[in-house]
XYZ file of N, CA and C in Angstrom:
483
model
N 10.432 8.671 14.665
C 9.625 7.477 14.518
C 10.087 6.772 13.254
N 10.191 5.328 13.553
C 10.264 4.588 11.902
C 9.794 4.689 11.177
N 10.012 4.286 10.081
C 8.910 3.598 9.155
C 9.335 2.689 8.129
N 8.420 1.482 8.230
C 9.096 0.501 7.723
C 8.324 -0.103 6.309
N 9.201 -0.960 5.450
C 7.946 -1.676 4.169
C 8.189 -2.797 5.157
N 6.614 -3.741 4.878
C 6.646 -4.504 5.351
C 5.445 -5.888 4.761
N 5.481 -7.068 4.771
C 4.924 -7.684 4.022
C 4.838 -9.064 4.711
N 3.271 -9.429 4.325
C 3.130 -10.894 5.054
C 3.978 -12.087 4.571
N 3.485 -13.276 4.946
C 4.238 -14.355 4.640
C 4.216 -14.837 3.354
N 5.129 -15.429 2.609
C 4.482 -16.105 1.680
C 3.960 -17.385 1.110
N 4.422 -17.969 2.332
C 3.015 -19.467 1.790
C 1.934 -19.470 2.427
N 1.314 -18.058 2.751
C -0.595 -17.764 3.325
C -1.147 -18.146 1.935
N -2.249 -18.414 1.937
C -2.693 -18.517 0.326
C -2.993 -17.318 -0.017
N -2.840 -17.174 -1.527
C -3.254 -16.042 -2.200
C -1.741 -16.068 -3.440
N -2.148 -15.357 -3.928
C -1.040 -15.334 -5.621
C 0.019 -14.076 -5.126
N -0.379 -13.388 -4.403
C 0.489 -12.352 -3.955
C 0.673 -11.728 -2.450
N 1.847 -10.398 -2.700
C 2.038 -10.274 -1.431
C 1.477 -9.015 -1.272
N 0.795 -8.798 0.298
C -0.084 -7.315 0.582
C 1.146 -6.428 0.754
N 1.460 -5.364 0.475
C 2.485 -3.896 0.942
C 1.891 -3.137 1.077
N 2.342 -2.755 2.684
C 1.972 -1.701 2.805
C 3.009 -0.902 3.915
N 2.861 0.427 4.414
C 3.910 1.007 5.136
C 3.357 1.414 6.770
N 4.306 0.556 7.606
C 3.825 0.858 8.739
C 4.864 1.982 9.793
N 4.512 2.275 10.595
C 5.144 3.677 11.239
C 4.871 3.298 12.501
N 5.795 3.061 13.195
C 5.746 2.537 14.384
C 5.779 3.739 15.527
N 4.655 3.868 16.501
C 4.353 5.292 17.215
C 5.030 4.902 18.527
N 4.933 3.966 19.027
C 5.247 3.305 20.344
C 6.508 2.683 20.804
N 6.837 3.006 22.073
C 8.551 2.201 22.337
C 7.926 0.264 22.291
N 6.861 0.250 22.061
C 6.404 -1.526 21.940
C 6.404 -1.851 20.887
N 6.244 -1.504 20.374
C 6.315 -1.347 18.547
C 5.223 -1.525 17.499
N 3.895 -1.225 18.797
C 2.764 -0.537 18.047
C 2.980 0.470 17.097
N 1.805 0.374 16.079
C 1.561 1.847 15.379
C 0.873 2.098 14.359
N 0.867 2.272 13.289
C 0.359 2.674 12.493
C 0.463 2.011 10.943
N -0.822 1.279 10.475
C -0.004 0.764 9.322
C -1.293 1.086 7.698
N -0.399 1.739 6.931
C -1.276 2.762 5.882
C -1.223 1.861 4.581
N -2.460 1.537 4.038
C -2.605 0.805 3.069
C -3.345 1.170 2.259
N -3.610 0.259 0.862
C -5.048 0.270 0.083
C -5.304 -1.232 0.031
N -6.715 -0.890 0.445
C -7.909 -2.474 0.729
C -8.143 -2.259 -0.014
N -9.423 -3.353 -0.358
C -10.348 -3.466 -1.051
C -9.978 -4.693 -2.800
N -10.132 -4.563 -3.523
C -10.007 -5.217 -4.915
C -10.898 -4.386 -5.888
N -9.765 -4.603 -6.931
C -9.827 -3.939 -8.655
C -10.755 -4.632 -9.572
N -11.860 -5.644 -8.889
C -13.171 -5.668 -9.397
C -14.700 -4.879 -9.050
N -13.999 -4.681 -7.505
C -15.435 -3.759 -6.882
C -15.371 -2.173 -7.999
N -16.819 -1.464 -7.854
C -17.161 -0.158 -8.490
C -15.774 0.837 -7.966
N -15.943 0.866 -6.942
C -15.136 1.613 -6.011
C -13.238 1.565 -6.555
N -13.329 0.109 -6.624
C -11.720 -0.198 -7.192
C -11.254 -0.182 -5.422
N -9.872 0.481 -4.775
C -8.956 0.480 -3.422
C -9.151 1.318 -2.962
N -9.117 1.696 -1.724
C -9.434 2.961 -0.883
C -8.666 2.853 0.157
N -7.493 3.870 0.253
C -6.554 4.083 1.543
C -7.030 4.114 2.501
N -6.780 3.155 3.913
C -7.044 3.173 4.919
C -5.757 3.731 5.798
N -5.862 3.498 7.324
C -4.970 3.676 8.161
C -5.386 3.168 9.643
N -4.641 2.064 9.730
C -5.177 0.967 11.040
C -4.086 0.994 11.967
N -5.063 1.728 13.568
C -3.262 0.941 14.379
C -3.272 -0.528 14.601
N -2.216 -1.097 14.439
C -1.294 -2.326 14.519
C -0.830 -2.409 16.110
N -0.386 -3.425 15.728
C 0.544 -4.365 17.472
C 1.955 -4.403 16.124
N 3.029 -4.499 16.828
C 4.043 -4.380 15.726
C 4.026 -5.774 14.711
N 4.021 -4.954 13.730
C 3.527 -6.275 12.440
C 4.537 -7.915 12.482
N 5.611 -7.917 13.137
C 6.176 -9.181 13.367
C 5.609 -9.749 14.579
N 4.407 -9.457 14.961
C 3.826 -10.401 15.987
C 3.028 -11.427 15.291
N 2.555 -10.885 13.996
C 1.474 -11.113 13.206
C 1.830 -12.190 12.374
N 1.019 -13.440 12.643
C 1.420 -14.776 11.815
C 1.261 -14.785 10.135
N 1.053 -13.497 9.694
C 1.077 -12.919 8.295
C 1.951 -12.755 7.971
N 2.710 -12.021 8.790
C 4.116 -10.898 8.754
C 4.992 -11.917 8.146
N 6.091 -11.435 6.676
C 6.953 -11.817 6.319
C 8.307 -11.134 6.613
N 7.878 -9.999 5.947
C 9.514 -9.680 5.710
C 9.327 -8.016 6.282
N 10.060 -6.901 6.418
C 10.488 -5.559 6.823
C 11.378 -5.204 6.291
N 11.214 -3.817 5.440
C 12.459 -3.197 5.345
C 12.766 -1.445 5.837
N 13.786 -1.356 6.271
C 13.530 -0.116 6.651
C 13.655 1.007 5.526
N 12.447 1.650 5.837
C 12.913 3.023 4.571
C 13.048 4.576 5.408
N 13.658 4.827 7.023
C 14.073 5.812 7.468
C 13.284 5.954 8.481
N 12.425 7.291 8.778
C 12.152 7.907 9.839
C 10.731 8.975 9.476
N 10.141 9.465 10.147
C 9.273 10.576 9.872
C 9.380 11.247 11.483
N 8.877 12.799 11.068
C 9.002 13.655 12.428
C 7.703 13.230 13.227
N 7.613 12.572 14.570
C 6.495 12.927 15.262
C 5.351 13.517 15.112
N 5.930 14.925 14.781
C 4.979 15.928 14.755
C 3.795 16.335 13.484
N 4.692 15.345 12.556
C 3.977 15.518 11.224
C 3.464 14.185 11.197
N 3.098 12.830 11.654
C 2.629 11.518 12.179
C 1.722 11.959 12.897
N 0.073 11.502 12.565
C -0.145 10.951 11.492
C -0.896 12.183 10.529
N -1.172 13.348 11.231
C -1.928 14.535 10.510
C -1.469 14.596 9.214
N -0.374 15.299 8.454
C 0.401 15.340 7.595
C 0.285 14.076 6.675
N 0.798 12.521 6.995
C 0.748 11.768 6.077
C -0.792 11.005 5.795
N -1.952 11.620 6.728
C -3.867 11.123 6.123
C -3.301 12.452 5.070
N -3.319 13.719 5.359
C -3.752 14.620 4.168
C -2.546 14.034 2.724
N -1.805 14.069 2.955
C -0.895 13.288 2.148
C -1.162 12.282 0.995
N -1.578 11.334 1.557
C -1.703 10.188 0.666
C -3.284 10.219 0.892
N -4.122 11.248 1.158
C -5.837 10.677 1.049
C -5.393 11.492 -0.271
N -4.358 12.386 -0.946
C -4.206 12.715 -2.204
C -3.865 11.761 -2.949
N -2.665 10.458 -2.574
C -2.564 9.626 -4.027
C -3.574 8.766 -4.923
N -4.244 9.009 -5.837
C -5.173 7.884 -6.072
C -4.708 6.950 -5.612
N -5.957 5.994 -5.820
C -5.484 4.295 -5.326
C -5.821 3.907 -6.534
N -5.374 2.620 -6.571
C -5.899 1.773 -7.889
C -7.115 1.653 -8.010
N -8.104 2.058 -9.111
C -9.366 1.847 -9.524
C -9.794 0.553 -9.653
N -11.310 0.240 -10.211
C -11.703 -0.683 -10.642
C -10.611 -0.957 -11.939
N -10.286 -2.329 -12.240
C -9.379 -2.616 -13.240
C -10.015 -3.884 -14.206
N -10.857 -4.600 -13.633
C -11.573 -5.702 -13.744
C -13.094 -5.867 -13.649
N -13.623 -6.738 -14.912
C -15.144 -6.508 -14.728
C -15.565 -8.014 -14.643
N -16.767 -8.339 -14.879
C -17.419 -9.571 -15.339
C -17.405 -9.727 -17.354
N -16.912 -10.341 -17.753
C -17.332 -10.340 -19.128
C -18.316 -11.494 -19.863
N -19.326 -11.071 -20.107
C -20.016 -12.158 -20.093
C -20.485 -12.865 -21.588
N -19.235 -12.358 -21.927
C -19.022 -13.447 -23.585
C -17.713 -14.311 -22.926
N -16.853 -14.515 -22.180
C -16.145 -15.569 -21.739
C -16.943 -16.355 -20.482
N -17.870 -15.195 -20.011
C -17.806 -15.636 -18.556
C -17.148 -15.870 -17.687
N -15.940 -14.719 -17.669
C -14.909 -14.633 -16.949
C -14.527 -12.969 -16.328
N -14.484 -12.653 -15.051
C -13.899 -11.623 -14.763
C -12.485 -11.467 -15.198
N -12.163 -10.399 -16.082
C -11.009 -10.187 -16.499
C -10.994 -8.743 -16.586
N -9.499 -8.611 -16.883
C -9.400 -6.894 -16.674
C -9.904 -5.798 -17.849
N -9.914 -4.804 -18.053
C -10.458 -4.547 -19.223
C -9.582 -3.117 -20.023
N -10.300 -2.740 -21.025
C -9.290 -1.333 -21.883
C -10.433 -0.515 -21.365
N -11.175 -0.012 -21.111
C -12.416 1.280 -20.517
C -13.356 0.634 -19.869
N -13.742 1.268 -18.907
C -15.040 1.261 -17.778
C -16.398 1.820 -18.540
N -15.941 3.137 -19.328
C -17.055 3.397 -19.517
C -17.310 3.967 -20.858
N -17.637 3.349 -22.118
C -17.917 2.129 -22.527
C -17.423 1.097 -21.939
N -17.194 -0.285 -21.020
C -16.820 -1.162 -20.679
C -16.559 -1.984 -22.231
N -14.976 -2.381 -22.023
C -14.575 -2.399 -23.269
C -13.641 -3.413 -23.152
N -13.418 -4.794 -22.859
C -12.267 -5.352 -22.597
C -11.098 -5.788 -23.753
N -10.093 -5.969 -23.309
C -8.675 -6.099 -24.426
C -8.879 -7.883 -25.108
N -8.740 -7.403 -26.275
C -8.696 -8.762 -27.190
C -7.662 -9.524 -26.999
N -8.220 -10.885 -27.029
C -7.390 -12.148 -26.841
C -6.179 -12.014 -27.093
N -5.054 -12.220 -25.915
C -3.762 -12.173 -26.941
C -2.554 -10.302 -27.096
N -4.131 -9.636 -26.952
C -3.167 -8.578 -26.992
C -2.870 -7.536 -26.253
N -1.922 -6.594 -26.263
C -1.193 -6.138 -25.135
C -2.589 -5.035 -24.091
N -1.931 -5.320 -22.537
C -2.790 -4.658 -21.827
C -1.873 -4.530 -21.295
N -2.615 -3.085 -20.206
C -2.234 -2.566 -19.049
C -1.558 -3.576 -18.290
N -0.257 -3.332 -17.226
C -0.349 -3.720 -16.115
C -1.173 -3.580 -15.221
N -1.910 -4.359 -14.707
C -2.782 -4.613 -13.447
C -2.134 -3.412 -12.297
N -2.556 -2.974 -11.252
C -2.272 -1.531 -10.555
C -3.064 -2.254 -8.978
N -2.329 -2.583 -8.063
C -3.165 -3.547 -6.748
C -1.795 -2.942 -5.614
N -2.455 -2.808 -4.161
C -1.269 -2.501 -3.312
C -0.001 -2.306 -3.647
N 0.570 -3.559 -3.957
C 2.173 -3.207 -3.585
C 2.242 -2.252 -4.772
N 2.174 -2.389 -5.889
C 2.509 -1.129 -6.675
C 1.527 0.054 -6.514
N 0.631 0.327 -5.421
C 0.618 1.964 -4.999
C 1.577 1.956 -4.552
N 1.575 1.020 -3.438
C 2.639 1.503 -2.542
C 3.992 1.540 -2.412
N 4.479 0.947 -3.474
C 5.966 1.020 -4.204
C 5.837 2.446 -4.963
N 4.814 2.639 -5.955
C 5.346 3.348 -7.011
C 4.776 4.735 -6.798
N 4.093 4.979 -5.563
C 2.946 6.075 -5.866
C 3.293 6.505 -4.142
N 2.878 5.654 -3.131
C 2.818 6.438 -1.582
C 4.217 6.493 -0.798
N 4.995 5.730 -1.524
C 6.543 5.878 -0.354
C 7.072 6.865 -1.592
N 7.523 7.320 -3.119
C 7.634 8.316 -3.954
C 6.853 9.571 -3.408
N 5.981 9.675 -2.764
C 5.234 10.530 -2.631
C 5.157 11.225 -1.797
N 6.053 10.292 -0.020
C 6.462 10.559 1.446
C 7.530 11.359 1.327
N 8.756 10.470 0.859
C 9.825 10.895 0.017
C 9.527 12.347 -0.403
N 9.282 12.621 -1.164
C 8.840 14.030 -1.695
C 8.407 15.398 -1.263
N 7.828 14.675 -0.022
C 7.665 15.683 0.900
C 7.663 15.421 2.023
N 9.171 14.815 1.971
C 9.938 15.031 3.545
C 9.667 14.390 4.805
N 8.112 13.345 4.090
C 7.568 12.935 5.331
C 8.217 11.633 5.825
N 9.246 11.201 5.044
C 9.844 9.873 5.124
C 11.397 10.027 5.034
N 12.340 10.184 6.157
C 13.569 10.580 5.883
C 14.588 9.214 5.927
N 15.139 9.368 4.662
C 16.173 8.104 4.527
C 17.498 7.712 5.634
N 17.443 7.221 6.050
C 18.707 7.159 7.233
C 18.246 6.310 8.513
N 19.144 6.550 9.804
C 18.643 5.511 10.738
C 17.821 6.569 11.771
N 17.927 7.278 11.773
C 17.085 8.330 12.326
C 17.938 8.713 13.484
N 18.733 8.726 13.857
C 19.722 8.787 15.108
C 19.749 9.787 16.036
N 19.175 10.928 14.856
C 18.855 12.402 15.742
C 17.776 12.923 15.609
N 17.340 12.337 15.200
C 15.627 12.194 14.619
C 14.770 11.546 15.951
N 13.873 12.492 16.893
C 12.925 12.072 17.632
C 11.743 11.864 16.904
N 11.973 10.838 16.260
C 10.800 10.343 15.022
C 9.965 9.246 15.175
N 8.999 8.551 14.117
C 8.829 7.534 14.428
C 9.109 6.631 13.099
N 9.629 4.977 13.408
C 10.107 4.263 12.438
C 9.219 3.695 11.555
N 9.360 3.554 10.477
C 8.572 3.243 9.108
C 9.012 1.880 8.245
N 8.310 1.328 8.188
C 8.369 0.188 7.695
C 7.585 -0.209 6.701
N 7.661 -0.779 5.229
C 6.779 -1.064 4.683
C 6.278 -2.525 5.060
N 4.602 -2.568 5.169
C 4.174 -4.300 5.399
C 3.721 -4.900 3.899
């Protein structure tokens, strides 16, 4: 089976692009596509889901695909829920501050503590960088994502969206 990165369009509105990795189960090119929803102002912060799809280039979202190899059948999808329900997701990152009156990101939750004007903060932590830096590192790692075209591989294809 594939699996692909894959990513919507980019003149939908919004400041950025969603990533996430889809795994195509079906000779139609349905399947499977594993993300983190949600936003880094809610309590909660992102929470990994896993939705089947119609193959993501049907989808008037859909931008771009890249292939990152193959996974075994057999380990799709059991193996990669226990998998990545291990990577954190990005937390809450952002509060209300109500000496600007502005939601902005902050240095602690708890004391809620935000970074002074001007000076250095965190990078912000939202989809594509789980899913760049944390859930395809993490497939990778354990085998669940094999680099190549899959040729002898009765797998399914992977794509990041």
């Amino acid at each position: 089976m594939g699996v692909e990165q894959i990513r919507p369009h980019p003149d939908l509105p919004g400041p950025r692009f969603h990533t996430a990795v889809f795994v195509q189960t079906g000779p139609n090119g349905n399947g499977i596509i594993h993300e983190a929803t949600g936003d880094v102002t809610s309590s909660e912060g992102m929470q990994y889901t896993r939705t089947p799809s119609k193959a993501p280039e049907l989808s008037p979202e859909f931008h771009a695909s890249e292939k990152l190899g193959v996974t075994e059948a057999c380990r799709h999808p059991s193996e990669w829920q226990r998998g990545l329900d291990t990577v954190p997701t990005p937390p809450q990152q952002k509060a209300f501050n109500i000496k600007t009156m502005k939601t902005e990101p902050f240095k602690t939750k708890d004391p809620l503590t935000f970074y002074e004007p001007g000076g250095p903060r965190r990078p912000i932590m939202k989809c594509t960088e789980w899913t760049l830096e944390r859930v395809i590192p993490a497939l990778k790692a354990n085998g669940l994502i094999i680099e190549g075209d899959g040729a002898l591989w009765n797998g399914l294809k992977l794509e990041p969206y």
